[in-house]
Short mmCIF file of C-alpha atoms and ligand atoms in Angstrom, two decimals:
data_model
loop_
_atom_site.label_atom_id
_atom_site.label_comp_id
_atom_site.label_asym_id
_atom_site.label_seq_id
_atom_site.Cartn_x
_atom_site.Cartn_y
_atom_site.Cartn_z
CA UNK A 1 0.00 0.00 0.00
CA UNK A 2 1.48 3.27 -1.13
CA UNK A 3 0.64 6.00 1.37
CA UNK A 4 0.51 9.74 0.77
CA UNK A 5 0.28 11.56 4.06
CA UNK A 6 -0.99 15.12 3.92
CA UNK A 7 -0.36 17.13 7.05
CA UNK A 8 -2.62 20.16 7.24
CA UNK A 9 -0.74 23.07 8.76
CA UNK A 10 -2.02 26.22 7.12
CA UNK A 11 -4.33 27.42 9.86
CA UNK A 12 -3.58 30.77 11.46
CA UNK A 13 -3.73 29.78 15.08
CA UNK A 14 -5.13 33.16 16.09
CA UNK A 15 -5.86 32.01 19.63
CA UNK A 16 -2.17 31.41 20.32
CA UNK A 17 -1.78 35.21 20.18
CA UNK A 18 1.67 34.74 18.77
CA UNK A 19 3.90 36.04 16.01
CA UNK A 20 5.00 32.47 15.51
CA UNK A 21 2.93 30.15 13.32
CA UNK A 22 1.08 27.72 15.55
CA UNK A 23 2.76 24.54 14.27
CA UNK A 24 6.15 25.95 15.29
CA UNK A 25 5.15 26.15 18.94
CA UNK A 26 6.87 23.39 20.79
CA UNK A 27 6.28 20.44 23.02
CA UNK A 28 9.49 19.20 24.65
CA UNK A 29 11.55 21.64 22.57
CA UNK A 30 10.22 20.18 19.34
CA UNK A 31 7.78 21.89 16.97
CA UNK A 32 4.23 20.52 16.94
CA UNK A 33 4.56 19.83 13.24
CA UNK A 34 7.76 17.87 13.79
CA UNK A 35 5.99 15.62 16.29
CA UNK A 36 3.39 14.79 13.65
CA UNK A 37 6.06 14.29 11.03
CA UNK A 38 8.07 11.92 13.18
CA UNK A 39 5.01 9.86 13.96
CA UNK A 40 4.18 9.50 10.30
CA UNK A 41 7.74 8.34 9.61
CA UNK A 42 6.81 5.10 11.33
CA UNK A 43 4.60 4.20 8.34
CA UNK A 44 6.25 2.31 5.51
CA UNK A 45 6.02 3.31 1.85
CA UNK A 46 4.90 6.75 2.89
CA UNK A 47 5.40 10.11 1.14
CA UNK A 48 4.71 13.14 3.30
CA UNK A 49 3.28 16.49 2.25
CA UNK A 50 2.76 19.55 4.38
CA UNK A 51 0.15 22.12 3.42
CA UNK A 52 1.35 25.42 4.81
CA UNK A 53 -0.11 28.88 4.68
CA UNK A 54 0.00 31.71 7.18
CA UNK A 55 3.61 32.52 8.00
CA UNK A 56 4.51 29.45 6.05
CA UNK A 57 7.94 30.56 4.86
CA UNK A 58 9.11 30.56 8.47
CA UNK A 59 7.71 27.07 8.95
CA UNK A 60 9.56 25.85 5.85
CA UNK A 61 12.80 27.49 6.90
CA UNK A 62 12.66 26.34 10.50
CA UNK A 63 11.83 22.76 9.57
CA UNK A 64 13.90 22.59 6.38
CA UNK A 65 15.41 19.31 7.56
CA UNK A 66 12.09 17.45 7.28
CA UNK A 67 11.86 15.09 4.37
CA UNK A 68 8.54 16.41 3.08
CA UNK A 69 7.11 18.23 0.08
CA UNK A 70 5.83 21.66 0.99
CA UNK A 71 2.60 22.80 -0.61
CA UNK A 72 1.33 26.32 -0.21
CA UNK A 73 -2.32 27.10 0.46
CA UNK A 74 -2.45 30.82 -0.26
CA UNK A 75 -5.82 31.42 1.34
CA UNK A 76 -7.30 29.33 4.10
CA UNK A 77 -10.63 28.40 2.62
CA UNK A 78 -11.18 25.26 4.67
CA UNK A 79 -9.82 21.77 5.24
CA UNK A 80 -11.24 20.50 1.94
CA UNK A 81 -9.56 23.35 0.08
CA UNK A 82 -6.30 22.58 1.88
CA UNK A 83 -6.34 18.97 0.68
CA UNK A 84 -7.22 20.14 -2.83
CA UNK A 85 -3.84 21.89 -2.99
CA UNK A 86 -2.12 18.50 -2.88
CA UNK A 87 -4.33 16.84 -5.46
CA UNK A 88 -1.77 16.80 -8.27
CA UNK A 89 0.54 14.63 -6.20
CA UNK A 90 -1.98 11.88 -5.58
CA UNK A 91 -2.17 8.69 -7.65
CA UNK A 92 -5.43 6.81 -8.02
CA UNK A 93 -4.03 3.78 -6.26
CA UNK A 94 -2.62 5.72 -3.30
CA UNK A 95 -4.00 5.57 0.17
CA UNK A 96 -4.25 9.13 1.36
CA UNK A 97 -3.83 9.80 5.06
CA UNK A 98 -4.91 13.20 6.41
CA UNK A 99 -3.22 14.47 9.57
CA UNK A 100 -3.25 17.82 11.38
CA UNK A 101 -0.02 19.67 12.10
CA UNK A 102 -1.42 20.87 15.41
CA UNK A 103 -2.35 17.45 16.81
CA UNK A 104 1.05 16.45 18.13
CA UNK A 105 0.62 13.41 20.36
CA UNK A 106 -1.01 11.00 17.95
CA UNK A 107 0.64 7.57 18.13
CA UNK A 108 1.94 5.57 15.19
CA UNK A 109 0.03 2.55 16.52
CA UNK A 110 -3.25 4.44 16.17
CA UNK A 111 -2.39 5.29 12.55
CA UNK A 112 -1.52 1.70 11.86
CA UNK A 113 -4.85 0.59 13.30
CA UNK A 114 -6.62 3.19 11.19
CA UNK A 115 -4.87 2.03 8.02
CA UNK A 116 -6.17 -1.51 8.48
CA UNK A 117 -9.69 -0.12 7.95
CA UNK A 118 -9.20 1.58 4.60
CA UNK A 119 -9.80 0.08 1.14
CA UNK A 120 -11.16 1.09 -2.26
CA UNK A 121 -14.62 0.57 -0.86
CA UNK A 122 -14.19 1.93 2.62
CA UNK A 123 -13.00 5.09 4.37
CA UNK A 124 -11.19 4.86 7.70
CA UNK A 125 -12.14 7.61 10.14
CA UNK A 126 -10.66 8.33 13.55
CA UNK A 127 -13.33 9.55 15.94
CA UNK A 128 -13.32 10.52 19.61
CA UNK A 129 -15.88 10.16 22.38
CA UNK A 130 -16.11 13.49 24.21
CA UNK A 131 -17.90 14.65 27.35
CA UNK A 132 -18.01 18.08 25.82
CA UNK A 133 -17.90 17.87 22.01
CA UNK A 134 -18.20 21.66 21.54
CA UNK A 135 -16.33 22.79 18.43
CA UNK A 136 -16.01 19.35 16.92
CA UNK A 137 -17.73 18.01 13.84
CA UNK A 138 -20.31 15.42 14.97
CA UNK A 139 -20.42 11.88 13.64
CA UNK A 140 -23.99 11.23 12.51
CA UNK A 141 -24.97 7.54 12.40
CA UNK A 142 -28.10 5.67 11.36
CA UNK A 143 -30.04 3.29 13.63
CA UNK A 144 -27.68 0.46 12.66
CA UNK A 145 -24.78 2.60 13.83
CA UNK A 146 -23.45 3.09 10.29
CA UNK A 147 -21.84 6.49 9.69
CA UNK A 148 -23.95 8.74 7.48
CA UNK A 149 -22.10 12.04 7.57
CA UNK A 150 -20.18 14.57 9.62
CA UNK A 151 -21.89 17.78 10.63
CA UNK A 152 -19.84 20.73 11.75
CA UNK A 153 -20.78 22.38 15.04
CA UNK A 154 -21.93 25.57 13.31
CA UNK A 155 -24.13 23.67 10.87
CA UNK A 156 -25.58 21.18 13.34
CA UNK A 157 -29.22 21.06 14.43
CA UNK A 158 -30.29 20.41 18.02
CA UNK A 159 -30.41 16.63 17.76
CA UNK A 160 -26.98 16.59 16.11
CA UNK A 161 -25.46 18.87 18.73
CA UNK A 162 -26.08 16.32 21.50
CA UNK A 163 -23.96 13.70 19.69
CA UNK A 164 -20.84 13.04 21.75
CA UNK A 165 -18.85 11.30 19.07
CA UNK A 166 -16.58 13.89 17.46
CA UNK A 167 -14.50 13.97 14.32
CA UNK A 168 -10.76 14.07 15.00
CA UNK A 169 -10.16 15.20 11.41
CA UNK A 170 -7.81 12.29 10.87
CA UNK A 171 -8.83 9.86 8.16
CA UNK A 172 -7.53 7.58 5.42
CA UNK A 173 -9.06 6.93 2.04
CA UNK A 174 -8.43 5.87 -1.53
CA UNK A 175 -6.75 8.45 -3.80
CA UNK A 176 -9.00 8.14 -6.81
CA UNK A 177 -12.17 8.47 -4.71
CA UNK A 178 -10.74 11.42 -2.83
CA UNK A 179 -10.01 13.27 -6.06
CA UNK A 180 -13.56 12.69 -7.30
CA UNK A 181 -15.16 13.95 -4.11
CA UNK A 182 -12.84 16.94 -3.66
CA UNK A 183 -13.90 18.16 -7.10
CA UNK A 184 -17.49 18.23 -5.87
CA UNK A 185 -17.04 20.16 -2.62
CA UNK A 186 -18.89 23.42 -2.18
CA UNK A 187 -18.63 26.13 0.44
CA UNK A 188 -22.34 26.40 0.87
CA UNK A 189 -22.36 26.19 4.68
CA UNK A 190 -22.34 28.27 7.86
CA UNK A 191 -18.63 29.13 7.55
CA UNK A 192 -18.44 29.45 3.75
CA UNK A 193 -15.58 26.98 3.82
CA UNK A 194 -14.74 23.94 1.76
CA UNK A 195 -15.17 21.25 4.39
CA UNK A 196 -13.18 18.05 3.95
CA UNK A 197 -15.78 16.45 6.19
CA UNK A 198 -18.42 16.74 3.44
CA UNK A 199 -16.78 13.88 1.57
CA UNK A 200 -18.15 11.44 4.14
CA UNK A 201 -21.72 11.97 3.01
CA UNK A 202 -20.60 11.68 -0.63
CA UNK A 203 -18.83 8.42 0.12
CA UNK A 204 -21.92 6.96 1.76
CA UNK A 205 -24.02 8.02 -1.25
CA UNK A 206 -21.49 6.25 -3.50
CA UNK A 207 -21.97 3.05 -1.52
CA UNK A 208 -18.78 3.12 0.52
CA UNK A 209 -18.59 2.07 4.13
CA UNK A 210 -17.11 4.38 6.73
CA UNK A 211 -15.12 2.39 9.27
CA UNK A 212 -14.30 4.16 12.50
CA UNK A 213 -11.78 3.57 15.22
CA UNK A 214 -10.61 5.50 18.26
CA UNK A 215 -7.26 6.26 19.80
CA UNK A 216 -6.23 4.60 23.06
CA UNK A 217 -6.36 7.91 24.88
CA UNK A 218 -8.19 11.16 24.12
CA UNK A 219 -4.98 13.16 24.52
CA UNK A 220 -3.66 11.58 21.34
CA UNK A 221 -6.21 13.40 19.22
CA UNK A 222 -6.29 16.72 21.06
CA UNK A 223 -5.30 19.72 19.00
CA UNK A 224 -3.50 22.83 20.13
CA UNK A 225 -5.48 26.02 19.69
CA UNK A 226 -4.24 28.07 22.63
CA UNK A 227 -1.38 28.09 25.12
CA UNK A 228 -3.39 26.37 27.77
CA UNK A 229 -3.93 23.35 25.50
CA UNK A 230 -0.24 23.48 24.61
CA UNK A 231 0.69 23.32 28.30
CA UNK A 232 -1.76 20.47 28.88
CA UNK A 233 -0.25 18.39 26.09
CA UNK A 234 3.26 19.18 27.29
CA UNK A 235 2.34 17.63 30.65
CA UNK A 236 0.73 14.63 28.98
CA UNK A 237 3.86 14.14 26.92
CA UNK A 238 6.17 14.49 29.92
CA UNK A 239 4.20 12.04 32.01
CA UNK A 240 4.52 9.56 29.15
CA UNK A 241 8.28 10.08 29.13
CA UNK A 242 8.39 9.55 32.89
CA UNK A 243 6.38 6.32 32.64
CA UNK A 244 8.69 5.14 29.93
CA UNK A 245 11.79 5.85 32.00
CA UNK A 246 10.37 3.99 34.97
CA UNK A 247 9.55 1.04 32.75
CA UNK A 248 13.19 0.99 31.69
CA UNK A 249 14.40 0.83 35.29
CA UNK A 250 14.89 4.45 36.30
CA UNK A 251 13.73 5.59 39.74
CA UNK A 252 11.96 8.93 39.61
CA UNK A 253 11.29 10.52 42.99
CA UNK A 254 8.31 12.27 41.42
CA UNK A 255 7.24 11.40 37.86
CA UNK A 256 5.32 14.68 37.75
CA UNK A 257 8.48 16.69 38.20
CA UNK A 258 10.84 15.68 35.43
CA UNK A 259 11.12 17.02 31.88
CA UNK A 260 12.62 15.15 28.97
CA UNK A 261 13.24 17.39 25.96
CA UNK A 262 15.12 15.08 23.70
CA UNK A 263 16.14 11.47 23.81
CA UNK A 264 18.30 8.96 25.61
CA UNK A 265 20.80 7.28 23.33
CA UNK A 266 21.75 4.99 26.18
CA UNK A 267 20.11 4.39 29.50
CA UNK A 268 21.35 2.05 32.18
CA UNK A 269 19.45 0.58 35.09
CA UNK A 270 19.01 1.73 38.66
CA UNK A 271 19.44 5.35 37.74
CA UNK A 272 17.92 7.63 40.38
CA UNK A 273 16.52 11.02 39.49
CA UNK A 274 15.36 13.50 42.09
CA UNK A 275 12.76 16.22 41.45
CA UNK A 276 12.88 18.99 38.84
CA UNK A 277 15.53 17.53 36.63
CA UNK A 278 15.50 18.56 32.97
CA UNK A 279 17.07 16.39 30.28
CA UNK A 280 17.76 18.09 26.97
CA UNK A 281 19.18 16.91 23.67
CA UNK A 282 20.79 13.49 23.43
CA UNK A 283 21.95 11.97 26.67
CA UNK A 284 23.76 8.77 27.53
CA UNK A 285 23.42 7.76 31.13
CA UNK A 286 24.91 4.56 32.46
CA UNK A 287 23.68 2.39 35.31
CA UNK A 288 23.65 3.48 38.97
CA UNK A 289 23.93 7.16 38.17
CA UNK A 290 22.28 9.44 40.76
CA UNK A 291 21.03 12.87 39.77
CA UNK A 292 20.02 15.33 42.47
CA UNK A 293 17.24 17.87 42.44
CA UNK A 294 17.12 20.79 39.99
CA UNK A 295 19.79 19.66 37.58
CA UNK A 296 19.86 20.37 33.85
CA UNK A 297 21.50 17.59 31.88
CA UNK A 298 22.09 18.36 28.22
CA UNK A 299 23.93 16.27 25.61
CA UNK A 300 25.80 14.54 28.38
CA UNK A 301 27.65 11.30 28.52
CA UNK A 302 27.57 10.06 32.10
CA UNK A 303 29.32 6.86 33.08
CA UNK A 304 28.23 4.47 35.80
CA UNK A 305 28.07 5.34 39.48
CA UNK A 306 28.42 9.05 38.81
CA UNK A 307 26.68 11.23 41.34
CA UNK A 308 25.43 14.62 40.34
CA UNK A 309 24.41 16.67 43.33
CA UNK A 310 21.59 19.26 43.27
CA UNK A 311 21.49 22.39 41.15
CA UNK A 312 24.20 21.38 38.71
CA UNK A 313 24.25 22.06 34.97
CA UNK A 314 25.88 19.61 32.62
CA UNK A 315 26.10 20.93 29.07
CA UNK A 316 27.79 18.89 26.35
CA UNK A 317 30.15 17.19 28.76
CA UNK A 318 31.37 13.70 29.47
CA UNK A 319 31.77 12.40 33.01
CA UNK A 320 33.79 9.31 33.90
CA UNK A 321 32.63 6.58 36.23
CA UNK A 322 32.46 7.17 40.00
CA UNK A 323 32.88 10.92 39.60
CA UNK A 324 30.98 13.33 41.83
CA UNK A 325 29.71 16.65 40.52
CA UNK A 326 28.16 19.54 42.42
CA UNK A 327 26.14 20.76 44.17
CA UNK A 328 25.99 23.97 42.11
CA UNK A 329 28.57 22.91 39.53
CA UNK A 330 28.57 23.87 35.87
CA UNK A 331 30.21 21.74 33.21
CA UNK A 332 30.31 23.57 29.89
CA UNK A 333 30.78 22.23 26.36
CA UNK A 334 33.80 20.09 25.53
CA UNK A 335 34.51 19.12 29.08
CA UNK A 336 35.74 15.58 29.60
CA UNK A 337 36.22 14.20 33.07
CA UNK A 338 37.87 10.85 33.66
CA UNK A 339 36.94 8.44 36.47
CA UNK A 340 36.79 9.36 40.16
CA UNK A 341 36.90 13.08 39.52
CA UNK A 342 35.36 15.42 42.10
CA UNK A 343 33.93 18.74 41.01
CA UNK A 344 32.44 20.72 43.87
CA UNK A 345 30.27 23.74 44.46
CA UNK A 346 30.55 26.89 42.36
CA UNK A 347 33.05 25.34 40.01
CA UNK A 348 32.81 26.06 36.29
CA UNK A 349 34.72 23.95 33.81
CA UNK A 350 34.88 24.75 30.11
CA UNK A 351 36.60 22.95 27.23
CA UNK A 352 38.94 21.05 29.52
CA UNK A 353 39.99 17.53 30.31
CA UNK A 354 40.46 16.35 33.86
CA UNK A 355 42.23 13.04 34.40
CA UNK A 356 41.53 10.31 36.94
CA UNK A 357 41.12 11.10 40.59
CA UNK A 358 41.54 14.87 40.41
CA UNK A 359 39.60 17.23 42.66
CA UNK A 360 38.38 20.75 42.00
CA UNK A 361 36.15 21.22 44.95
CA UNK A 362 35.31 24.87 45.51
CA UNK A 363 34.76 28.15 43.67
CA UNK A 364 36.98 27.66 40.63
CA UNK A 365 37.05 28.44 36.92
CA UNK A 366 38.97 26.00 34.77
CA UNK A 367 38.89 26.80 31.03
CA UNK A 368 40.87 25.53 28.04
CA UNK A 369 42.87 23.32 30.35
CA UNK A 370 44.39 19.91 30.55
CA UNK A 371 44.40 18.74 34.12
CA UNK A 372 46.40 15.59 34.92
CA UNK A 373 45.54 12.82 37.33
CA UNK A 374 45.42 13.13 41.12
CA UNK A 375 45.61 16.90 40.88
CA UNK A 376 44.19 18.94 43.74
CA UNK A 377 43.00 22.38 42.79
CA UNK A 378 42.37 24.57 45.81
CA UNK A 379 39.41 26.81 46.44
CA UNK A 380 39.14 29.90 44.30
CA UNK A 381 41.69 28.86 41.67
CA UNK A 382 41.16 30.55 38.32
CA UNK A 383 42.69 29.81 34.96
CA UNK A 384 43.11 33.17 33.24
CA UNK A 385 42.63 31.79 29.76
CA UNK A 386 41.51 34.87 27.88
CA UNK A 387 43.25 38.16 27.13
CA UNK A 388 40.14 39.72 25.68
CA UNK A 389 40.93 38.50 22.18
CA UNK A 390 42.67 35.13 22.32
CA UNK A 391 42.22 32.03 24.42
CA UNK A 392 45.21 30.17 25.83
CA UNK A 393 45.82 26.80 27.30
CA UNK A 394 46.73 25.75 30.82
CA UNK A 395 48.37 22.38 31.39
CA UNK A 396 48.54 20.99 34.90
CA UNK A 397 50.73 17.91 35.41
CA UNK A 398 49.78 14.78 37.31
CA UNK A 399 49.83 15.08 41.06
CA UNK A 400 50.10 18.87 41.09
CA UNK A 401 48.71 20.75 44.10
CA UNK A 402 47.40 24.22 43.37
CA UNK A 403 47.06 26.32 46.52
CA UNK A 404 43.83 28.20 47.09
CA UNK A 405 43.12 31.49 45.38
CA UNK A 406 45.78 31.06 42.73
CA UNK A 407 45.57 32.50 39.24
CA UNK A 408 47.17 30.50 36.47
CA UNK A 409 47.77 32.95 33.62
CA UNK A 410 47.70 30.99 30.36
CA UNK A 411 49.53 29.85 28.37
CA UNK A 412 51.20 28.13 31.27
CA UNK A 413 52.38 24.64 32.25
CA UNK A 414 52.41 23.42 35.85
CA UNK A 415 54.90 20.58 36.19
CA UNK A 416 54.14 17.13 37.59
CA UNK A 417 53.78 17.02 41.36
CA UNK A 418 54.42 20.75 41.50
CA UNK A 419 53.01 22.67 44.43
CA UNK A 420 51.74 26.19 43.99
CA UNK A 421 51.58 28.28 47.13
CA UNK A 422 48.20 29.75 47.99
CA UNK A 423 47.42 33.14 46.56
CA UNK A 424 49.97 32.93 43.76
CA UNK A 425 49.69 34.55 40.38
CA UNK A 426 51.52 32.16 38.07
CA UNK A 427 52.62 33.68 34.78
CA UNK A 428 55.50 31.36 33.89
CA UNK A 429 55.79 27.59 33.61
CA UNK A 430 56.56 25.99 36.96
CA UNK A 431 59.00 23.09 37.42
CA UNK A 432 57.93 19.60 38.41
CA UNK A 433 58.22 18.48 42.05
CA UNK A 434 58.98 21.98 43.35
CA UNK A 435 57.10 24.57 45.34
CA UNK A 436 56.44 27.73 43.36
CA UNK A 437 54.84 30.76 44.86
CA UNK A 438 54.50 34.37 43.89
CA UNK A 439 53.49 36.31 46.86
CA UNK A 440 54.36 39.69 48.31
CA UNK A 441 56.35 39.14 51.49
CA UNK A 442 54.22 39.45 54.58
CA UNK A 443 55.15 42.27 56.91
CA UNK A 444 53.87 43.32 60.30
CA UNK A 445 54.08 46.92 61.52
CA UNK A 446 54.74 46.88 65.21
CA UNK A 447 53.66 50.34 66.38
CA UNK A 448 50.89 50.88 63.93
CA UNK A 449 47.66 52.33 65.31
CA UNK A 450 44.25 51.93 63.85
CA UNK A 451 42.54 55.31 63.23
CA UNK A 452 40.13 56.12 66.04
CA UNK A 453 36.71 57.80 65.82
CA UNK A 454 36.69 61.08 67.80
CA UNK A 455 34.12 61.18 70.62
CA UNK A 456 31.84 64.18 70.14
C1 UD1 B 1 -11.99 20.45 11.88
C2 UD1 B 1 -13.05 19.53 11.30
C3 UD1 B 1 -13.95 19.06 12.44
C4 UD1 B 1 -13.13 18.36 13.50
C5 UD1 B 1 -12.03 19.30 14.00
C6 UD1 B 1 -11.11 18.56 14.91
C7 UD1 B 1 -13.58 20.27 9.05
C8 UD1 B 1 -14.49 21.05 8.18
N1 UD1 B 1 -13.84 20.26 10.34
O1 UD1 B 1 -12.64 21.59 12.39
O2 UD1 B 1 -14.92 18.16 11.95
O3 UD1 B 1 -13.95 17.98 14.59
O4 UD1 B 1 -11.23 19.78 12.88
O5 UD1 B 1 -10.20 19.47 15.46
O6 UD1 B 1 -12.67 19.64 8.52
N2 UD1 B 1 -6.33 23.93 7.92
C9 UD1 B 1 -5.64 24.24 6.78
N3 UD1 B 1 -6.19 25.04 5.85
C10 UD1 B 1 -7.44 25.56 6.00
C11 UD1 B 1 -8.16 25.24 7.16
C12 UD1 B 1 -7.59 24.41 8.10
O7 UD1 B 1 -4.50 23.80 6.60
O8 UD1 B 1 -7.90 26.26 5.10
C13 UD1 B 1 -5.73 23.06 8.92
C14 UD1 B 1 -5.49 23.73 10.25
O9 UD1 B 1 -4.18 24.26 10.31
C15 UD1 B 1 -5.66 22.59 11.24
C16 UD1 B 1 -6.66 21.68 10.55
O10 UD1 B 1 -6.61 22.01 9.18
O11 UD1 B 1 -4.46 21.88 11.43
C17 UD1 B 1 -8.05 21.84 11.09
O12 UD1 B 1 -8.46 23.15 10.92
P1 UD1 B 1 -9.37 23.88 11.99
O13 UD1 B 1 -9.66 25.23 11.51
O14 UD1 B 1 -8.78 23.73 13.32
O15 UD1 B 1 -10.69 22.98 11.87
P2 UD1 B 1 -11.92 22.95 12.81
O16 UD1 B 1 -12.82 24.05 12.44
O17 UD1 B 1 -11.47 22.87 14.21
CA1 CA B 2 -9.03 22.95 15.47
#
């Protein structure tokens, strides 16, 4: 079965009150339209079209990486008119699948179920049972429960308005039939629009059967029309991610308070995640990793038994096994830590490697550096890597001990097992095994008197 999927995405989305086209609003950092696209990728022998309109150039540019054909609908004259724009791309033998770009959480399984119900003599229609069907087209059935037609809310009479079965807008049908019916659509209705839904009545008149099915959950077919619905679907999506993680063996202290905006390339077992942790991009997390509250973990590679304490930010960094990071640590891009490394509070590391067993425990900035193994970097140590124009490298040999509050002015090399006295400003390479310090000699003034306030 050759499938042509047409994703309708030309609507204005006025109720978003946004300068951004609606389908570019995001769930989990991914555009609504991209969610729909990725779901339809699960179907085999499928060619995807997107009908765009209002602000469409931005949509095309932003999502240029999607493997779809873009079709412009210059004026939004209705869902039927939108599908008409794609008509030249449809072969008679195709199965055409209609999706909405603003219904992001639809599952591939639901589409696969729907596609089992379509043939040359039957239409497959996805419907939804709603407590409050306001705004939806109603599915009108005869006394034998066969579908007769869809009536839009604004065209419905009183007996039709009480119908609780709504049209999701998602359907699949034969290409040749679709082309015939589209040619016959009129806009003679309450909204003066070309309704795609009118083809249902035509199909029934032509002797076709309308098969219906429903999604597993209502949230799958909910559309986004305003920011409140967007927020609702974000939560639905996140809870699904949380359930999935728990199924895979991750402990979540509170599945309601975790956000996954991206994917896990690798995920071990017995990972523990405390509240308010955000995962972004592509993460690899090995077994027995513990992540404390309020951490942001982005494009990270975290080996087993790593412990990340609360309020830490890991951004494009790799952390070796048994290392301990934070609380309040920040690892910036191109940071690679080996095993058993300790990074403590208020330490920022950028574009640096730190070898096995080294400790940078308090209030430091380490940038553009190569730190050896078993190095101890004292509190307040700063690598001065930047002269305002160029960046320079700091190399710290194995076993070096950097006294607190030192500045290492790059480019500079600290020798193996070198000791740097506290408070030093190091501007030249220091020899291995020796103590180096640069410090003004301490003096005491014996008869000095502190100024005194005069009594008035
Ligand atoms: C449509 C259905 C209704 C269904 C409801 C489900 C019709 C006539 N009505 O109504 O039965 O219950 O969806 O949400 O089909 N679009 C275009 N071009 C247009 C008009 C719409 O691309 O000219 C796109 C929109 O971007 C959106 C989708 O089609 O993704 C649905 O349009 P919308 O205006 O939301 O349709 P409803 O009136 O809600
Ligand atoms: Ca809608």
